[in-house]
PDB file of C-alpha atoms in Angstrom:
ATOM      1  CA  MET A   1       2.466 -30.655 -40.504  1.00 46.00           C
ATOM      2  CA  LYS A   2      -0.140 -28.358 -41.162  1.00 41.00           C
ATOM      3  CA  LYS A   3      -2.291 -29.801 -38.238  1.00 41.00           C
ATOM      4  CA  ARG A   4       0.762 -29.364 -35.782  1.00 40.00           C
ATOM      5  CA  TRP A   5       1.437 -25.801 -37.004  1.00 35.00           C
ATOM      6  CA  ILE A   6      -2.333 -24.811 -36.260  1.00 37.00           C
ATOM      7  CA  GLY A   7      -2.086 -26.444 -32.955  1.00 38.00           C
ATOM      8  CA  LEU A   8       1.156 -24.495 -32.018  1.00 34.00           C
ATOM      9  CA  ALA A   9      -0.585 -21.261 -33.407  1.00 37.00           C
ATOM     10  CA  LEU A  10      -3.654 -21.998 -31.205  1.00 33.00           C
ATOM     11  CA  ALA A  11      -1.467 -22.669 -28.032  1.00 36.00           C
ATOM     12  CA  ALA A  12       0.403 -19.660 -28.712  1.00 36.00           C
ATOM     13  CA  ALA A  13      -2.784 -17.354 -29.013  1.00 34.00           C
ATOM     14  CA  VAL A  14      -4.236 -19.032 -25.899  1.00 33.00           C
ATOM     15  CA  ALA A  15      -0.897 -18.138 -24.028  1.00 34.00           C
ATOM     16  CA  ALA A  16      -0.753 -14.595 -25.396  1.00 34.00           C
ATOM     17  CA  ALA A  17      -4.649 -13.777 -24.466  1.00 33.00           C
ATOM     18  CA  SER A  18      -4.022 -15.369 -20.787  1.00 32.00           C
ATOM     19  CA  THR A  19      -1.083 -13.126 -20.215  1.00 32.00           C
ATOM     20  CA  ALA A  20      -2.673 -10.084 -21.668  1.00 36.00           C
ATOM     21  CA  SER A  21      -5.808 -10.245 -19.541  1.00 36.00           C
ATOM     22  CA  VAL A  22      -3.764 -10.593 -16.304  1.00 44.00           C
ATOM     23  CA  GLY A  23      -3.748  -6.857 -16.005  1.00 61.00           C
ATOM     24  CA  ALA A  24      -3.616  -5.419 -12.447  1.00 70.00           C
ATOM     25  CA  ALA A  25      -4.254  -8.940 -10.855  1.00 70.00           C
ATOM     26  CA  GLY A  26      -0.630  -9.513 -11.859  1.00 81.00           C
ATOM     27  CA  LEU A  27       0.555  -7.177  -9.162  1.00 86.00           C
ATOM     28  CA  GLU A  28      -0.963  -9.351  -6.270  1.00 90.00           C
ATOM     29  CA  GLY A  29       1.867 -10.544  -3.909  1.00 89.00           C
ATOM     30  CA  ALA A  30       4.361  -7.657  -5.437  1.00 92.00           C
ATOM     31  CA  GLU A  31       5.433  -4.417  -3.709  1.00 94.00           C
ATOM     32  CA  ALA A  32       2.847  -1.676  -4.687  1.00 96.00           C
ATOM     33  CA  PRO A  33       4.291   0.606  -6.976  1.00 96.00           C
ATOM     34  CA  ASP A  34       4.996   3.946  -5.308  1.00 97.00           C
ATOM     35  CA  PHE A  35       3.585   7.151  -6.575  1.00 97.00           C
ATOM     36  CA  VAL A  36       3.006  10.883  -5.939  1.00 97.00           C
ATOM     37  CA  LEU A  37      -0.293  12.615  -7.098  1.00 97.00           C
ATOM     38  CA  ARG A  38      -1.847  16.007  -6.344  1.00 94.00           C
ATOM     39  CA  SER A  39      -4.984  15.752  -4.229  1.00 95.00           C
ATOM     40  CA  VAL A  40      -8.173  17.688  -5.369  1.00 94.00           C
ATOM     41  CA  THR A  41      -7.264  19.937  -2.138  1.00 92.00           C
ATOM     42  CA  GLY A  42      -3.962  20.844  -3.774  1.00 93.00           C
ATOM     43  CA  GLU A  43      -1.573  18.745  -1.361  1.00 94.00           C
ATOM     44  CA  ASN A  44       0.789  16.165  -2.876  1.00 96.00           C
ATOM     45  CA  LEU A  45       0.371  12.792  -1.502  1.00 96.00           C
ATOM     46  CA  ARG A  46       2.739   9.811  -1.659  1.00 97.00           C
ATOM     47  CA  LEU A  47       1.525   6.217  -1.335  1.00 98.00           C
ATOM     48  CA  SER A  48       4.655   5.219   0.773  1.00 97.00           C
ATOM     49  CA  GLU A  49       3.530   7.807   3.352  1.00 96.00           C
ATOM     50  CA  TYR A  50       0.808   5.263   4.137  1.00 97.00           C
ATOM     51  CA  ARG A  51       3.112   2.308   4.911  1.00 96.00           C
ATOM     52  CA  GLY A  52       1.893   0.922   8.249  1.00 97.00           C
ATOM     53  CA  GLU A  53      -1.756   1.353   7.325  1.00 97.00           C
ATOM     54  CA  VAL A  54      -4.104  -0.846   5.241  1.00 98.00           C
ATOM     55  CA  VAL A  55      -4.701   1.058   1.937  1.00 98.00           C
ATOM     56  CA  MET A  56      -7.545   0.656  -0.605  1.00 97.00           C
ATOM     57  CA  LEU A  57      -6.793   2.330  -3.819  1.00 97.00           C
ATOM     58  CA  SER A  58      -9.714   2.982  -5.846  1.00 96.00           C
ATOM     59  CA  PHE A  59      -9.280   3.963  -9.712  1.00 97.00           C
ATOM     60  CA  TRP A  60     -12.541   5.758 -10.927  1.00 95.00           C
ATOM     61  CA  ALA A  61     -14.082   8.433 -12.940  1.00 95.00           C
ATOM     62  CA  SER A  62     -16.729  10.768 -12.313  1.00 92.00           C
ATOM     63  CA  TRP A  63     -18.906   9.395 -15.306  1.00 92.00           C
ATOM     64  CA  CYS A  64     -18.680   5.770 -14.015  1.00 92.00           C
ATOM     65  CA  GLY A  65     -21.694   4.796 -11.996  1.00 91.00           C
ATOM     66  CA  ASP A  66     -20.117   1.543 -10.671  1.00 91.00           C
ATOM     67  CA  CYS A  67     -17.135   3.689  -9.573  1.00 92.00           C
ATOM     68  CA  ARG A  68     -19.384   5.836  -7.417  1.00 91.00           C
ATOM     69  CA  SER A  69     -21.151   2.993  -5.899  1.00 90.00           C
ATOM     70  CA  GLN A  70     -17.800   1.271  -4.977  1.00 92.00           C
ATOM     71  CA  LEU A  71     -16.497   4.663  -3.569  1.00 93.00           C
ATOM     72  CA  GLU A  72     -19.584   4.880  -1.300  1.00 91.00           C
ATOM     73  CA  GLU A  73     -19.085   1.560   0.208  1.00 91.00           C
ATOM     74  CA  LEU A  74     -15.427   2.082   0.578  1.00 93.00           C
ATOM     75  CA  GLY A  75     -15.893   5.505   2.060  1.00 94.00           C
ATOM     76  CA  ARG A  76     -18.157   3.972   4.794  1.00 93.00           C
ATOM     77  CA  MET A  77     -15.722   1.299   5.417  1.00 94.00           C
ATOM     78  CA  ARG A  78     -12.819   3.723   5.772  1.00 96.00           C
ATOM     79  CA  GLU A  79     -14.803   5.844   8.226  1.00 95.00           C
ATOM     80  CA  ARG A  80     -15.594   2.852  10.352  1.00 95.00           C
ATOM     81  CA  TYR A  81     -12.057   1.585  10.283  1.00 96.00           C
ATOM     82  CA  ARG A  82     -10.017   4.713  10.060  1.00 95.00           C
ATOM     83  CA  ASP A  83      -8.821   4.639  13.614  1.00 96.00           C
ATOM     84  CA  ALA A  84      -7.767   1.110  13.046  1.00 96.00           C
ATOM     85  CA  GLY A  85      -5.320   1.942  10.516  1.00 96.00           C
ATOM     86  CA  VAL A  86      -7.345   1.872   7.089  1.00 97.00           C
ATOM     87  CA  GLU A  87      -7.226   4.468   4.443  1.00 97.00           C
ATOM     88  CA  LEU A  88      -8.711   4.794   0.988  1.00 97.00           C
ATOM     89  CA  LEU A  89      -7.084   6.717  -1.568  1.00 98.00           C
ATOM     90  CA  ALA A  90      -9.465   7.479  -4.564  1.00 97.00           C
ATOM     91  CA  ILE A  91      -7.607   7.957  -7.832  1.00 97.00           C
ATOM     92  CA  SER A  92      -9.478   9.833 -10.349  1.00 96.00           C
ATOM     93  CA  LEU A  93      -8.742   9.127 -13.936  1.00 96.00           C
ATOM     94  CA  ASP A  94     -10.966  11.752 -15.233  1.00 94.00           C
ATOM     95  CA  GLN A  95      -9.336  14.077 -17.937  1.00 91.00           C
ATOM     96  CA  SER A  96      -9.567  17.316 -16.049  1.00 92.00           C
ATOM     97  CA  LEU A  97      -8.860  18.220 -12.434  1.00 92.00           C
ATOM     98  CA  ARG A  98     -12.314  19.988 -12.437  1.00 93.00           C
ATOM     99  CA  GLN A  99     -14.201  16.811 -13.220  1.00 93.00           C
ATOM    100  CA  ALA A 100     -12.238  14.956 -10.353  1.00 93.00           C
ATOM    101  CA  GLU A 101     -13.110  17.958  -7.897  1.00 93.00           C
ATOM    102  CA  GLU A 102     -16.757  17.806  -8.930  1.00 93.00           C
ATOM    103  CA  GLY A 103     -16.998  14.350  -8.698  1.00 90.00           C
ATOM    104  CA  ALA A 104     -15.416  14.169  -5.273  1.00 91.00           C
ATOM    105  CA  ALA A 105     -17.736  16.885  -3.916  1.00 92.00           C
ATOM    106  CA  SER A 106     -20.838  15.216  -5.372  1.00 91.00           C
ATOM    107  CA  LEU A 107     -19.719  11.990  -3.435  1.00 90.00           C
ATOM    108  CA  GLY A 108     -19.187  14.087  -0.334  1.00 90.00           C
ATOM    109  CA  SER A 109     -15.755  12.535   0.080  1.00 91.00           C
ATOM    110  CA  THR A 110     -13.963  12.663   3.440  1.00 92.00           C
ATOM    111  CA  TYR A 111     -11.020  10.767   2.013  1.00 95.00           C
ATOM    112  CA  PRO A 112      -8.217  11.969  -0.162  1.00 96.00           C
ATOM    113  CA  VAL A 113      -9.129  12.180  -3.682  1.00 96.00           C
ATOM    114  CA  LEU A 114      -6.092  12.355  -6.097  1.00 97.00           C
ATOM    115  CA  HIS A 115      -6.067  13.293  -9.764  1.00 96.00           C
ATOM    116  CA  ASP A 116      -4.099  11.156 -12.094  1.00 96.00           C
ATOM    117  CA  ALA A 117      -3.620  13.902 -14.718  1.00 88.00           C
ATOM    118  CA  GLY A 118      -1.748  11.951 -17.478  1.00 90.00           C
ATOM    119  CA  GLY A 119      -2.898   8.453 -16.512  1.00 93.00           C
ATOM    120  CA  ALA A 120       0.481   7.562 -15.300  1.00 95.00           C
ATOM    121  CA  VAL A 121      -0.424   5.929 -12.137  1.00 96.00           C
ATOM    122  CA  GLY A 122      -3.364   4.127 -13.906  1.00 95.00           C
ATOM    123  CA  ARG A 123      -0.652   2.610 -16.297  1.00 94.00           C
ATOM    124  CA  LEU A 124       1.528   1.705 -13.460  1.00 94.00           C
ATOM    125  CA  TYR A 125      -1.409  -0.247 -12.012  1.00 95.00           C
ATOM    126  CA  GLN A 126      -2.386  -1.599 -15.312  1.00 92.00           C
ATOM    127  CA  VAL A 127      -6.020  -0.323 -14.985  1.00 94.00           C
ATOM    128  CA  GLU A 128      -7.916  -1.726 -17.953  1.00 90.00           C
ATOM    129  CA  ARG A 129     -11.501  -1.048 -16.760  1.00 90.00           C
ATOM    130  CA  MET A 130     -13.171   0.754 -13.917  1.00 92.00           C
ATOM    131  CA  PRO A 131     -13.426   0.569 -11.045  1.00 94.00           C
ATOM    132  CA  LEU A 132     -10.574  -0.978  -9.971  1.00 94.00           C
ATOM    133  CA  MET A 133      -9.652  -1.567  -6.166  1.00 95.00           C
ATOM    134  CA  VAL A 134      -6.174  -2.497  -4.963  1.00 96.00           C
ATOM    135  CA  LEU A 135      -5.792  -3.637  -1.537  1.00 97.00           C
ATOM    136  CA  ILE A 136      -2.462  -3.040   0.020  1.00 97.00           C
ATOM    137  CA  ASP A 137      -1.239  -4.490   3.229  1.00 97.00           C
ATOM    138  CA  ARG A 138       0.765  -2.590   6.180  1.00 97.00           C
ATOM    139  CA  ALA A 139       3.975  -3.800   4.631  1.00 97.00           C
ATOM    140  CA  GLY A 140       3.114  -2.144   1.161  1.00 97.00           C
ATOM    141  CA  LYS A 141       2.366  -5.332  -0.507  1.00 97.00           C
ATOM    142  CA  VAL A 142      -0.617  -5.762  -2.919  1.00 97.00           C
ATOM    143  CA  ARG A 143      -2.784  -8.211  -1.426  1.00 96.00           C
ATOM    144  CA  GLU A 144      -5.750  -8.350  -3.678  1.00 94.00           C
ATOM    145  CA  VAL A 145      -7.136  -6.758  -6.762  1.00 94.00           C
ATOM    146  CA  PHE A 146     -10.881  -6.236  -7.525  1.00 92.00           C
ATOM    147  CA  GLN A 147     -11.873  -5.531 -11.040  1.00 90.00           C
ATOM    148  CA  GLY A 148     -15.401  -4.261 -11.566  1.00 87.00           C
ATOM    149  CA  HIS A 149     -18.216  -3.721  -8.687  1.00 86.00           C
ATOM    150  CA  ARG A 150     -21.356  -5.162  -7.741  1.00 80.00           C
ATOM    151  CA  ARG A 151     -23.728  -3.542  -5.237  1.00 76.00           C
ATOM    152  CA  GLY A 152     -23.345  -5.331  -2.093  1.00 74.00           C
ATOM    153  CA  GLN A 153     -19.678  -6.385  -2.483  1.00 80.00           C
ATOM    154  CA  GLU A 154     -19.076  -4.451   0.545  1.00 83.00           C
ATOM    155  CA  GLN A 155     -18.925  -7.676   2.669  1.00 87.00           C
ATOM    156  CA  GLN A 156     -16.372  -9.028   0.528  1.00 90.00           C
ATOM    157  CA  TYR A 157     -14.274  -5.937   0.910  1.00 90.00           C
ATOM    158  CA  LEU A 158     -14.904  -5.883   4.631  1.00 91.00           C
ATOM    159  CA  GLU A 159     -13.694  -9.429   5.043  1.00 93.00           C
ATOM    160  CA  ARG A 160     -10.365  -8.660   3.348  1.00 94.00           C
ATOM    161  CA  VAL A 161      -9.914  -5.560   5.049  1.00 94.00           C
ATOM    162  CA  GLN A 162     -10.536  -7.027   8.627  1.00 94.00           C
ATOM    163  CA  ALA A 163      -8.130 -10.042   7.789  1.00 95.00           C
ATOM    164  CA  LEU A 164      -5.489  -7.670   6.905  1.00 95.00           C
ATOM    165  CA  LEU A 165      -5.926  -5.600  10.044  1.00 95.00           C
ATOM    166  CA  ARG A 166      -5.628  -8.880  12.150  1.00 94.00           C
ATOM    167  CA  GLU A 167      -2.297  -9.654  10.782  1.00 91.00           C
TER     168      GLU A 167
END
């Protein structure tokens, strides 16, 4: 009886760990949760206003080196495919708007940089670690979630974005 209880407890722990670690990847295939955030330029932007475009949401913070690398790659891709219908929304999870503004300025961002002041959108998208990039198709569905970043990952992003543009 004791062995069976231990086996059931172990199975329950494994199941709990696997569901707990799903995080943002669990959003894949679902409608992208809509939100409104203020940009560092002062305007309010709503995700649903970008319906019809391929959207890359990048959750980042100014102190995160991998986040900055990812944004540089995504920014180049956005510039290259902007006229084809690709948009990048960089969502800063910095504590203050000033940090988000300074981070955006140091990156030379030409894309919208939004500040998630209370972290509500980060929670909505289940951000557990940064950077986190959420790829949304023209219909507003989450197609893929990229957790973390490695230099040179741009090719992988590019292939996914190009595939969505062809749909």
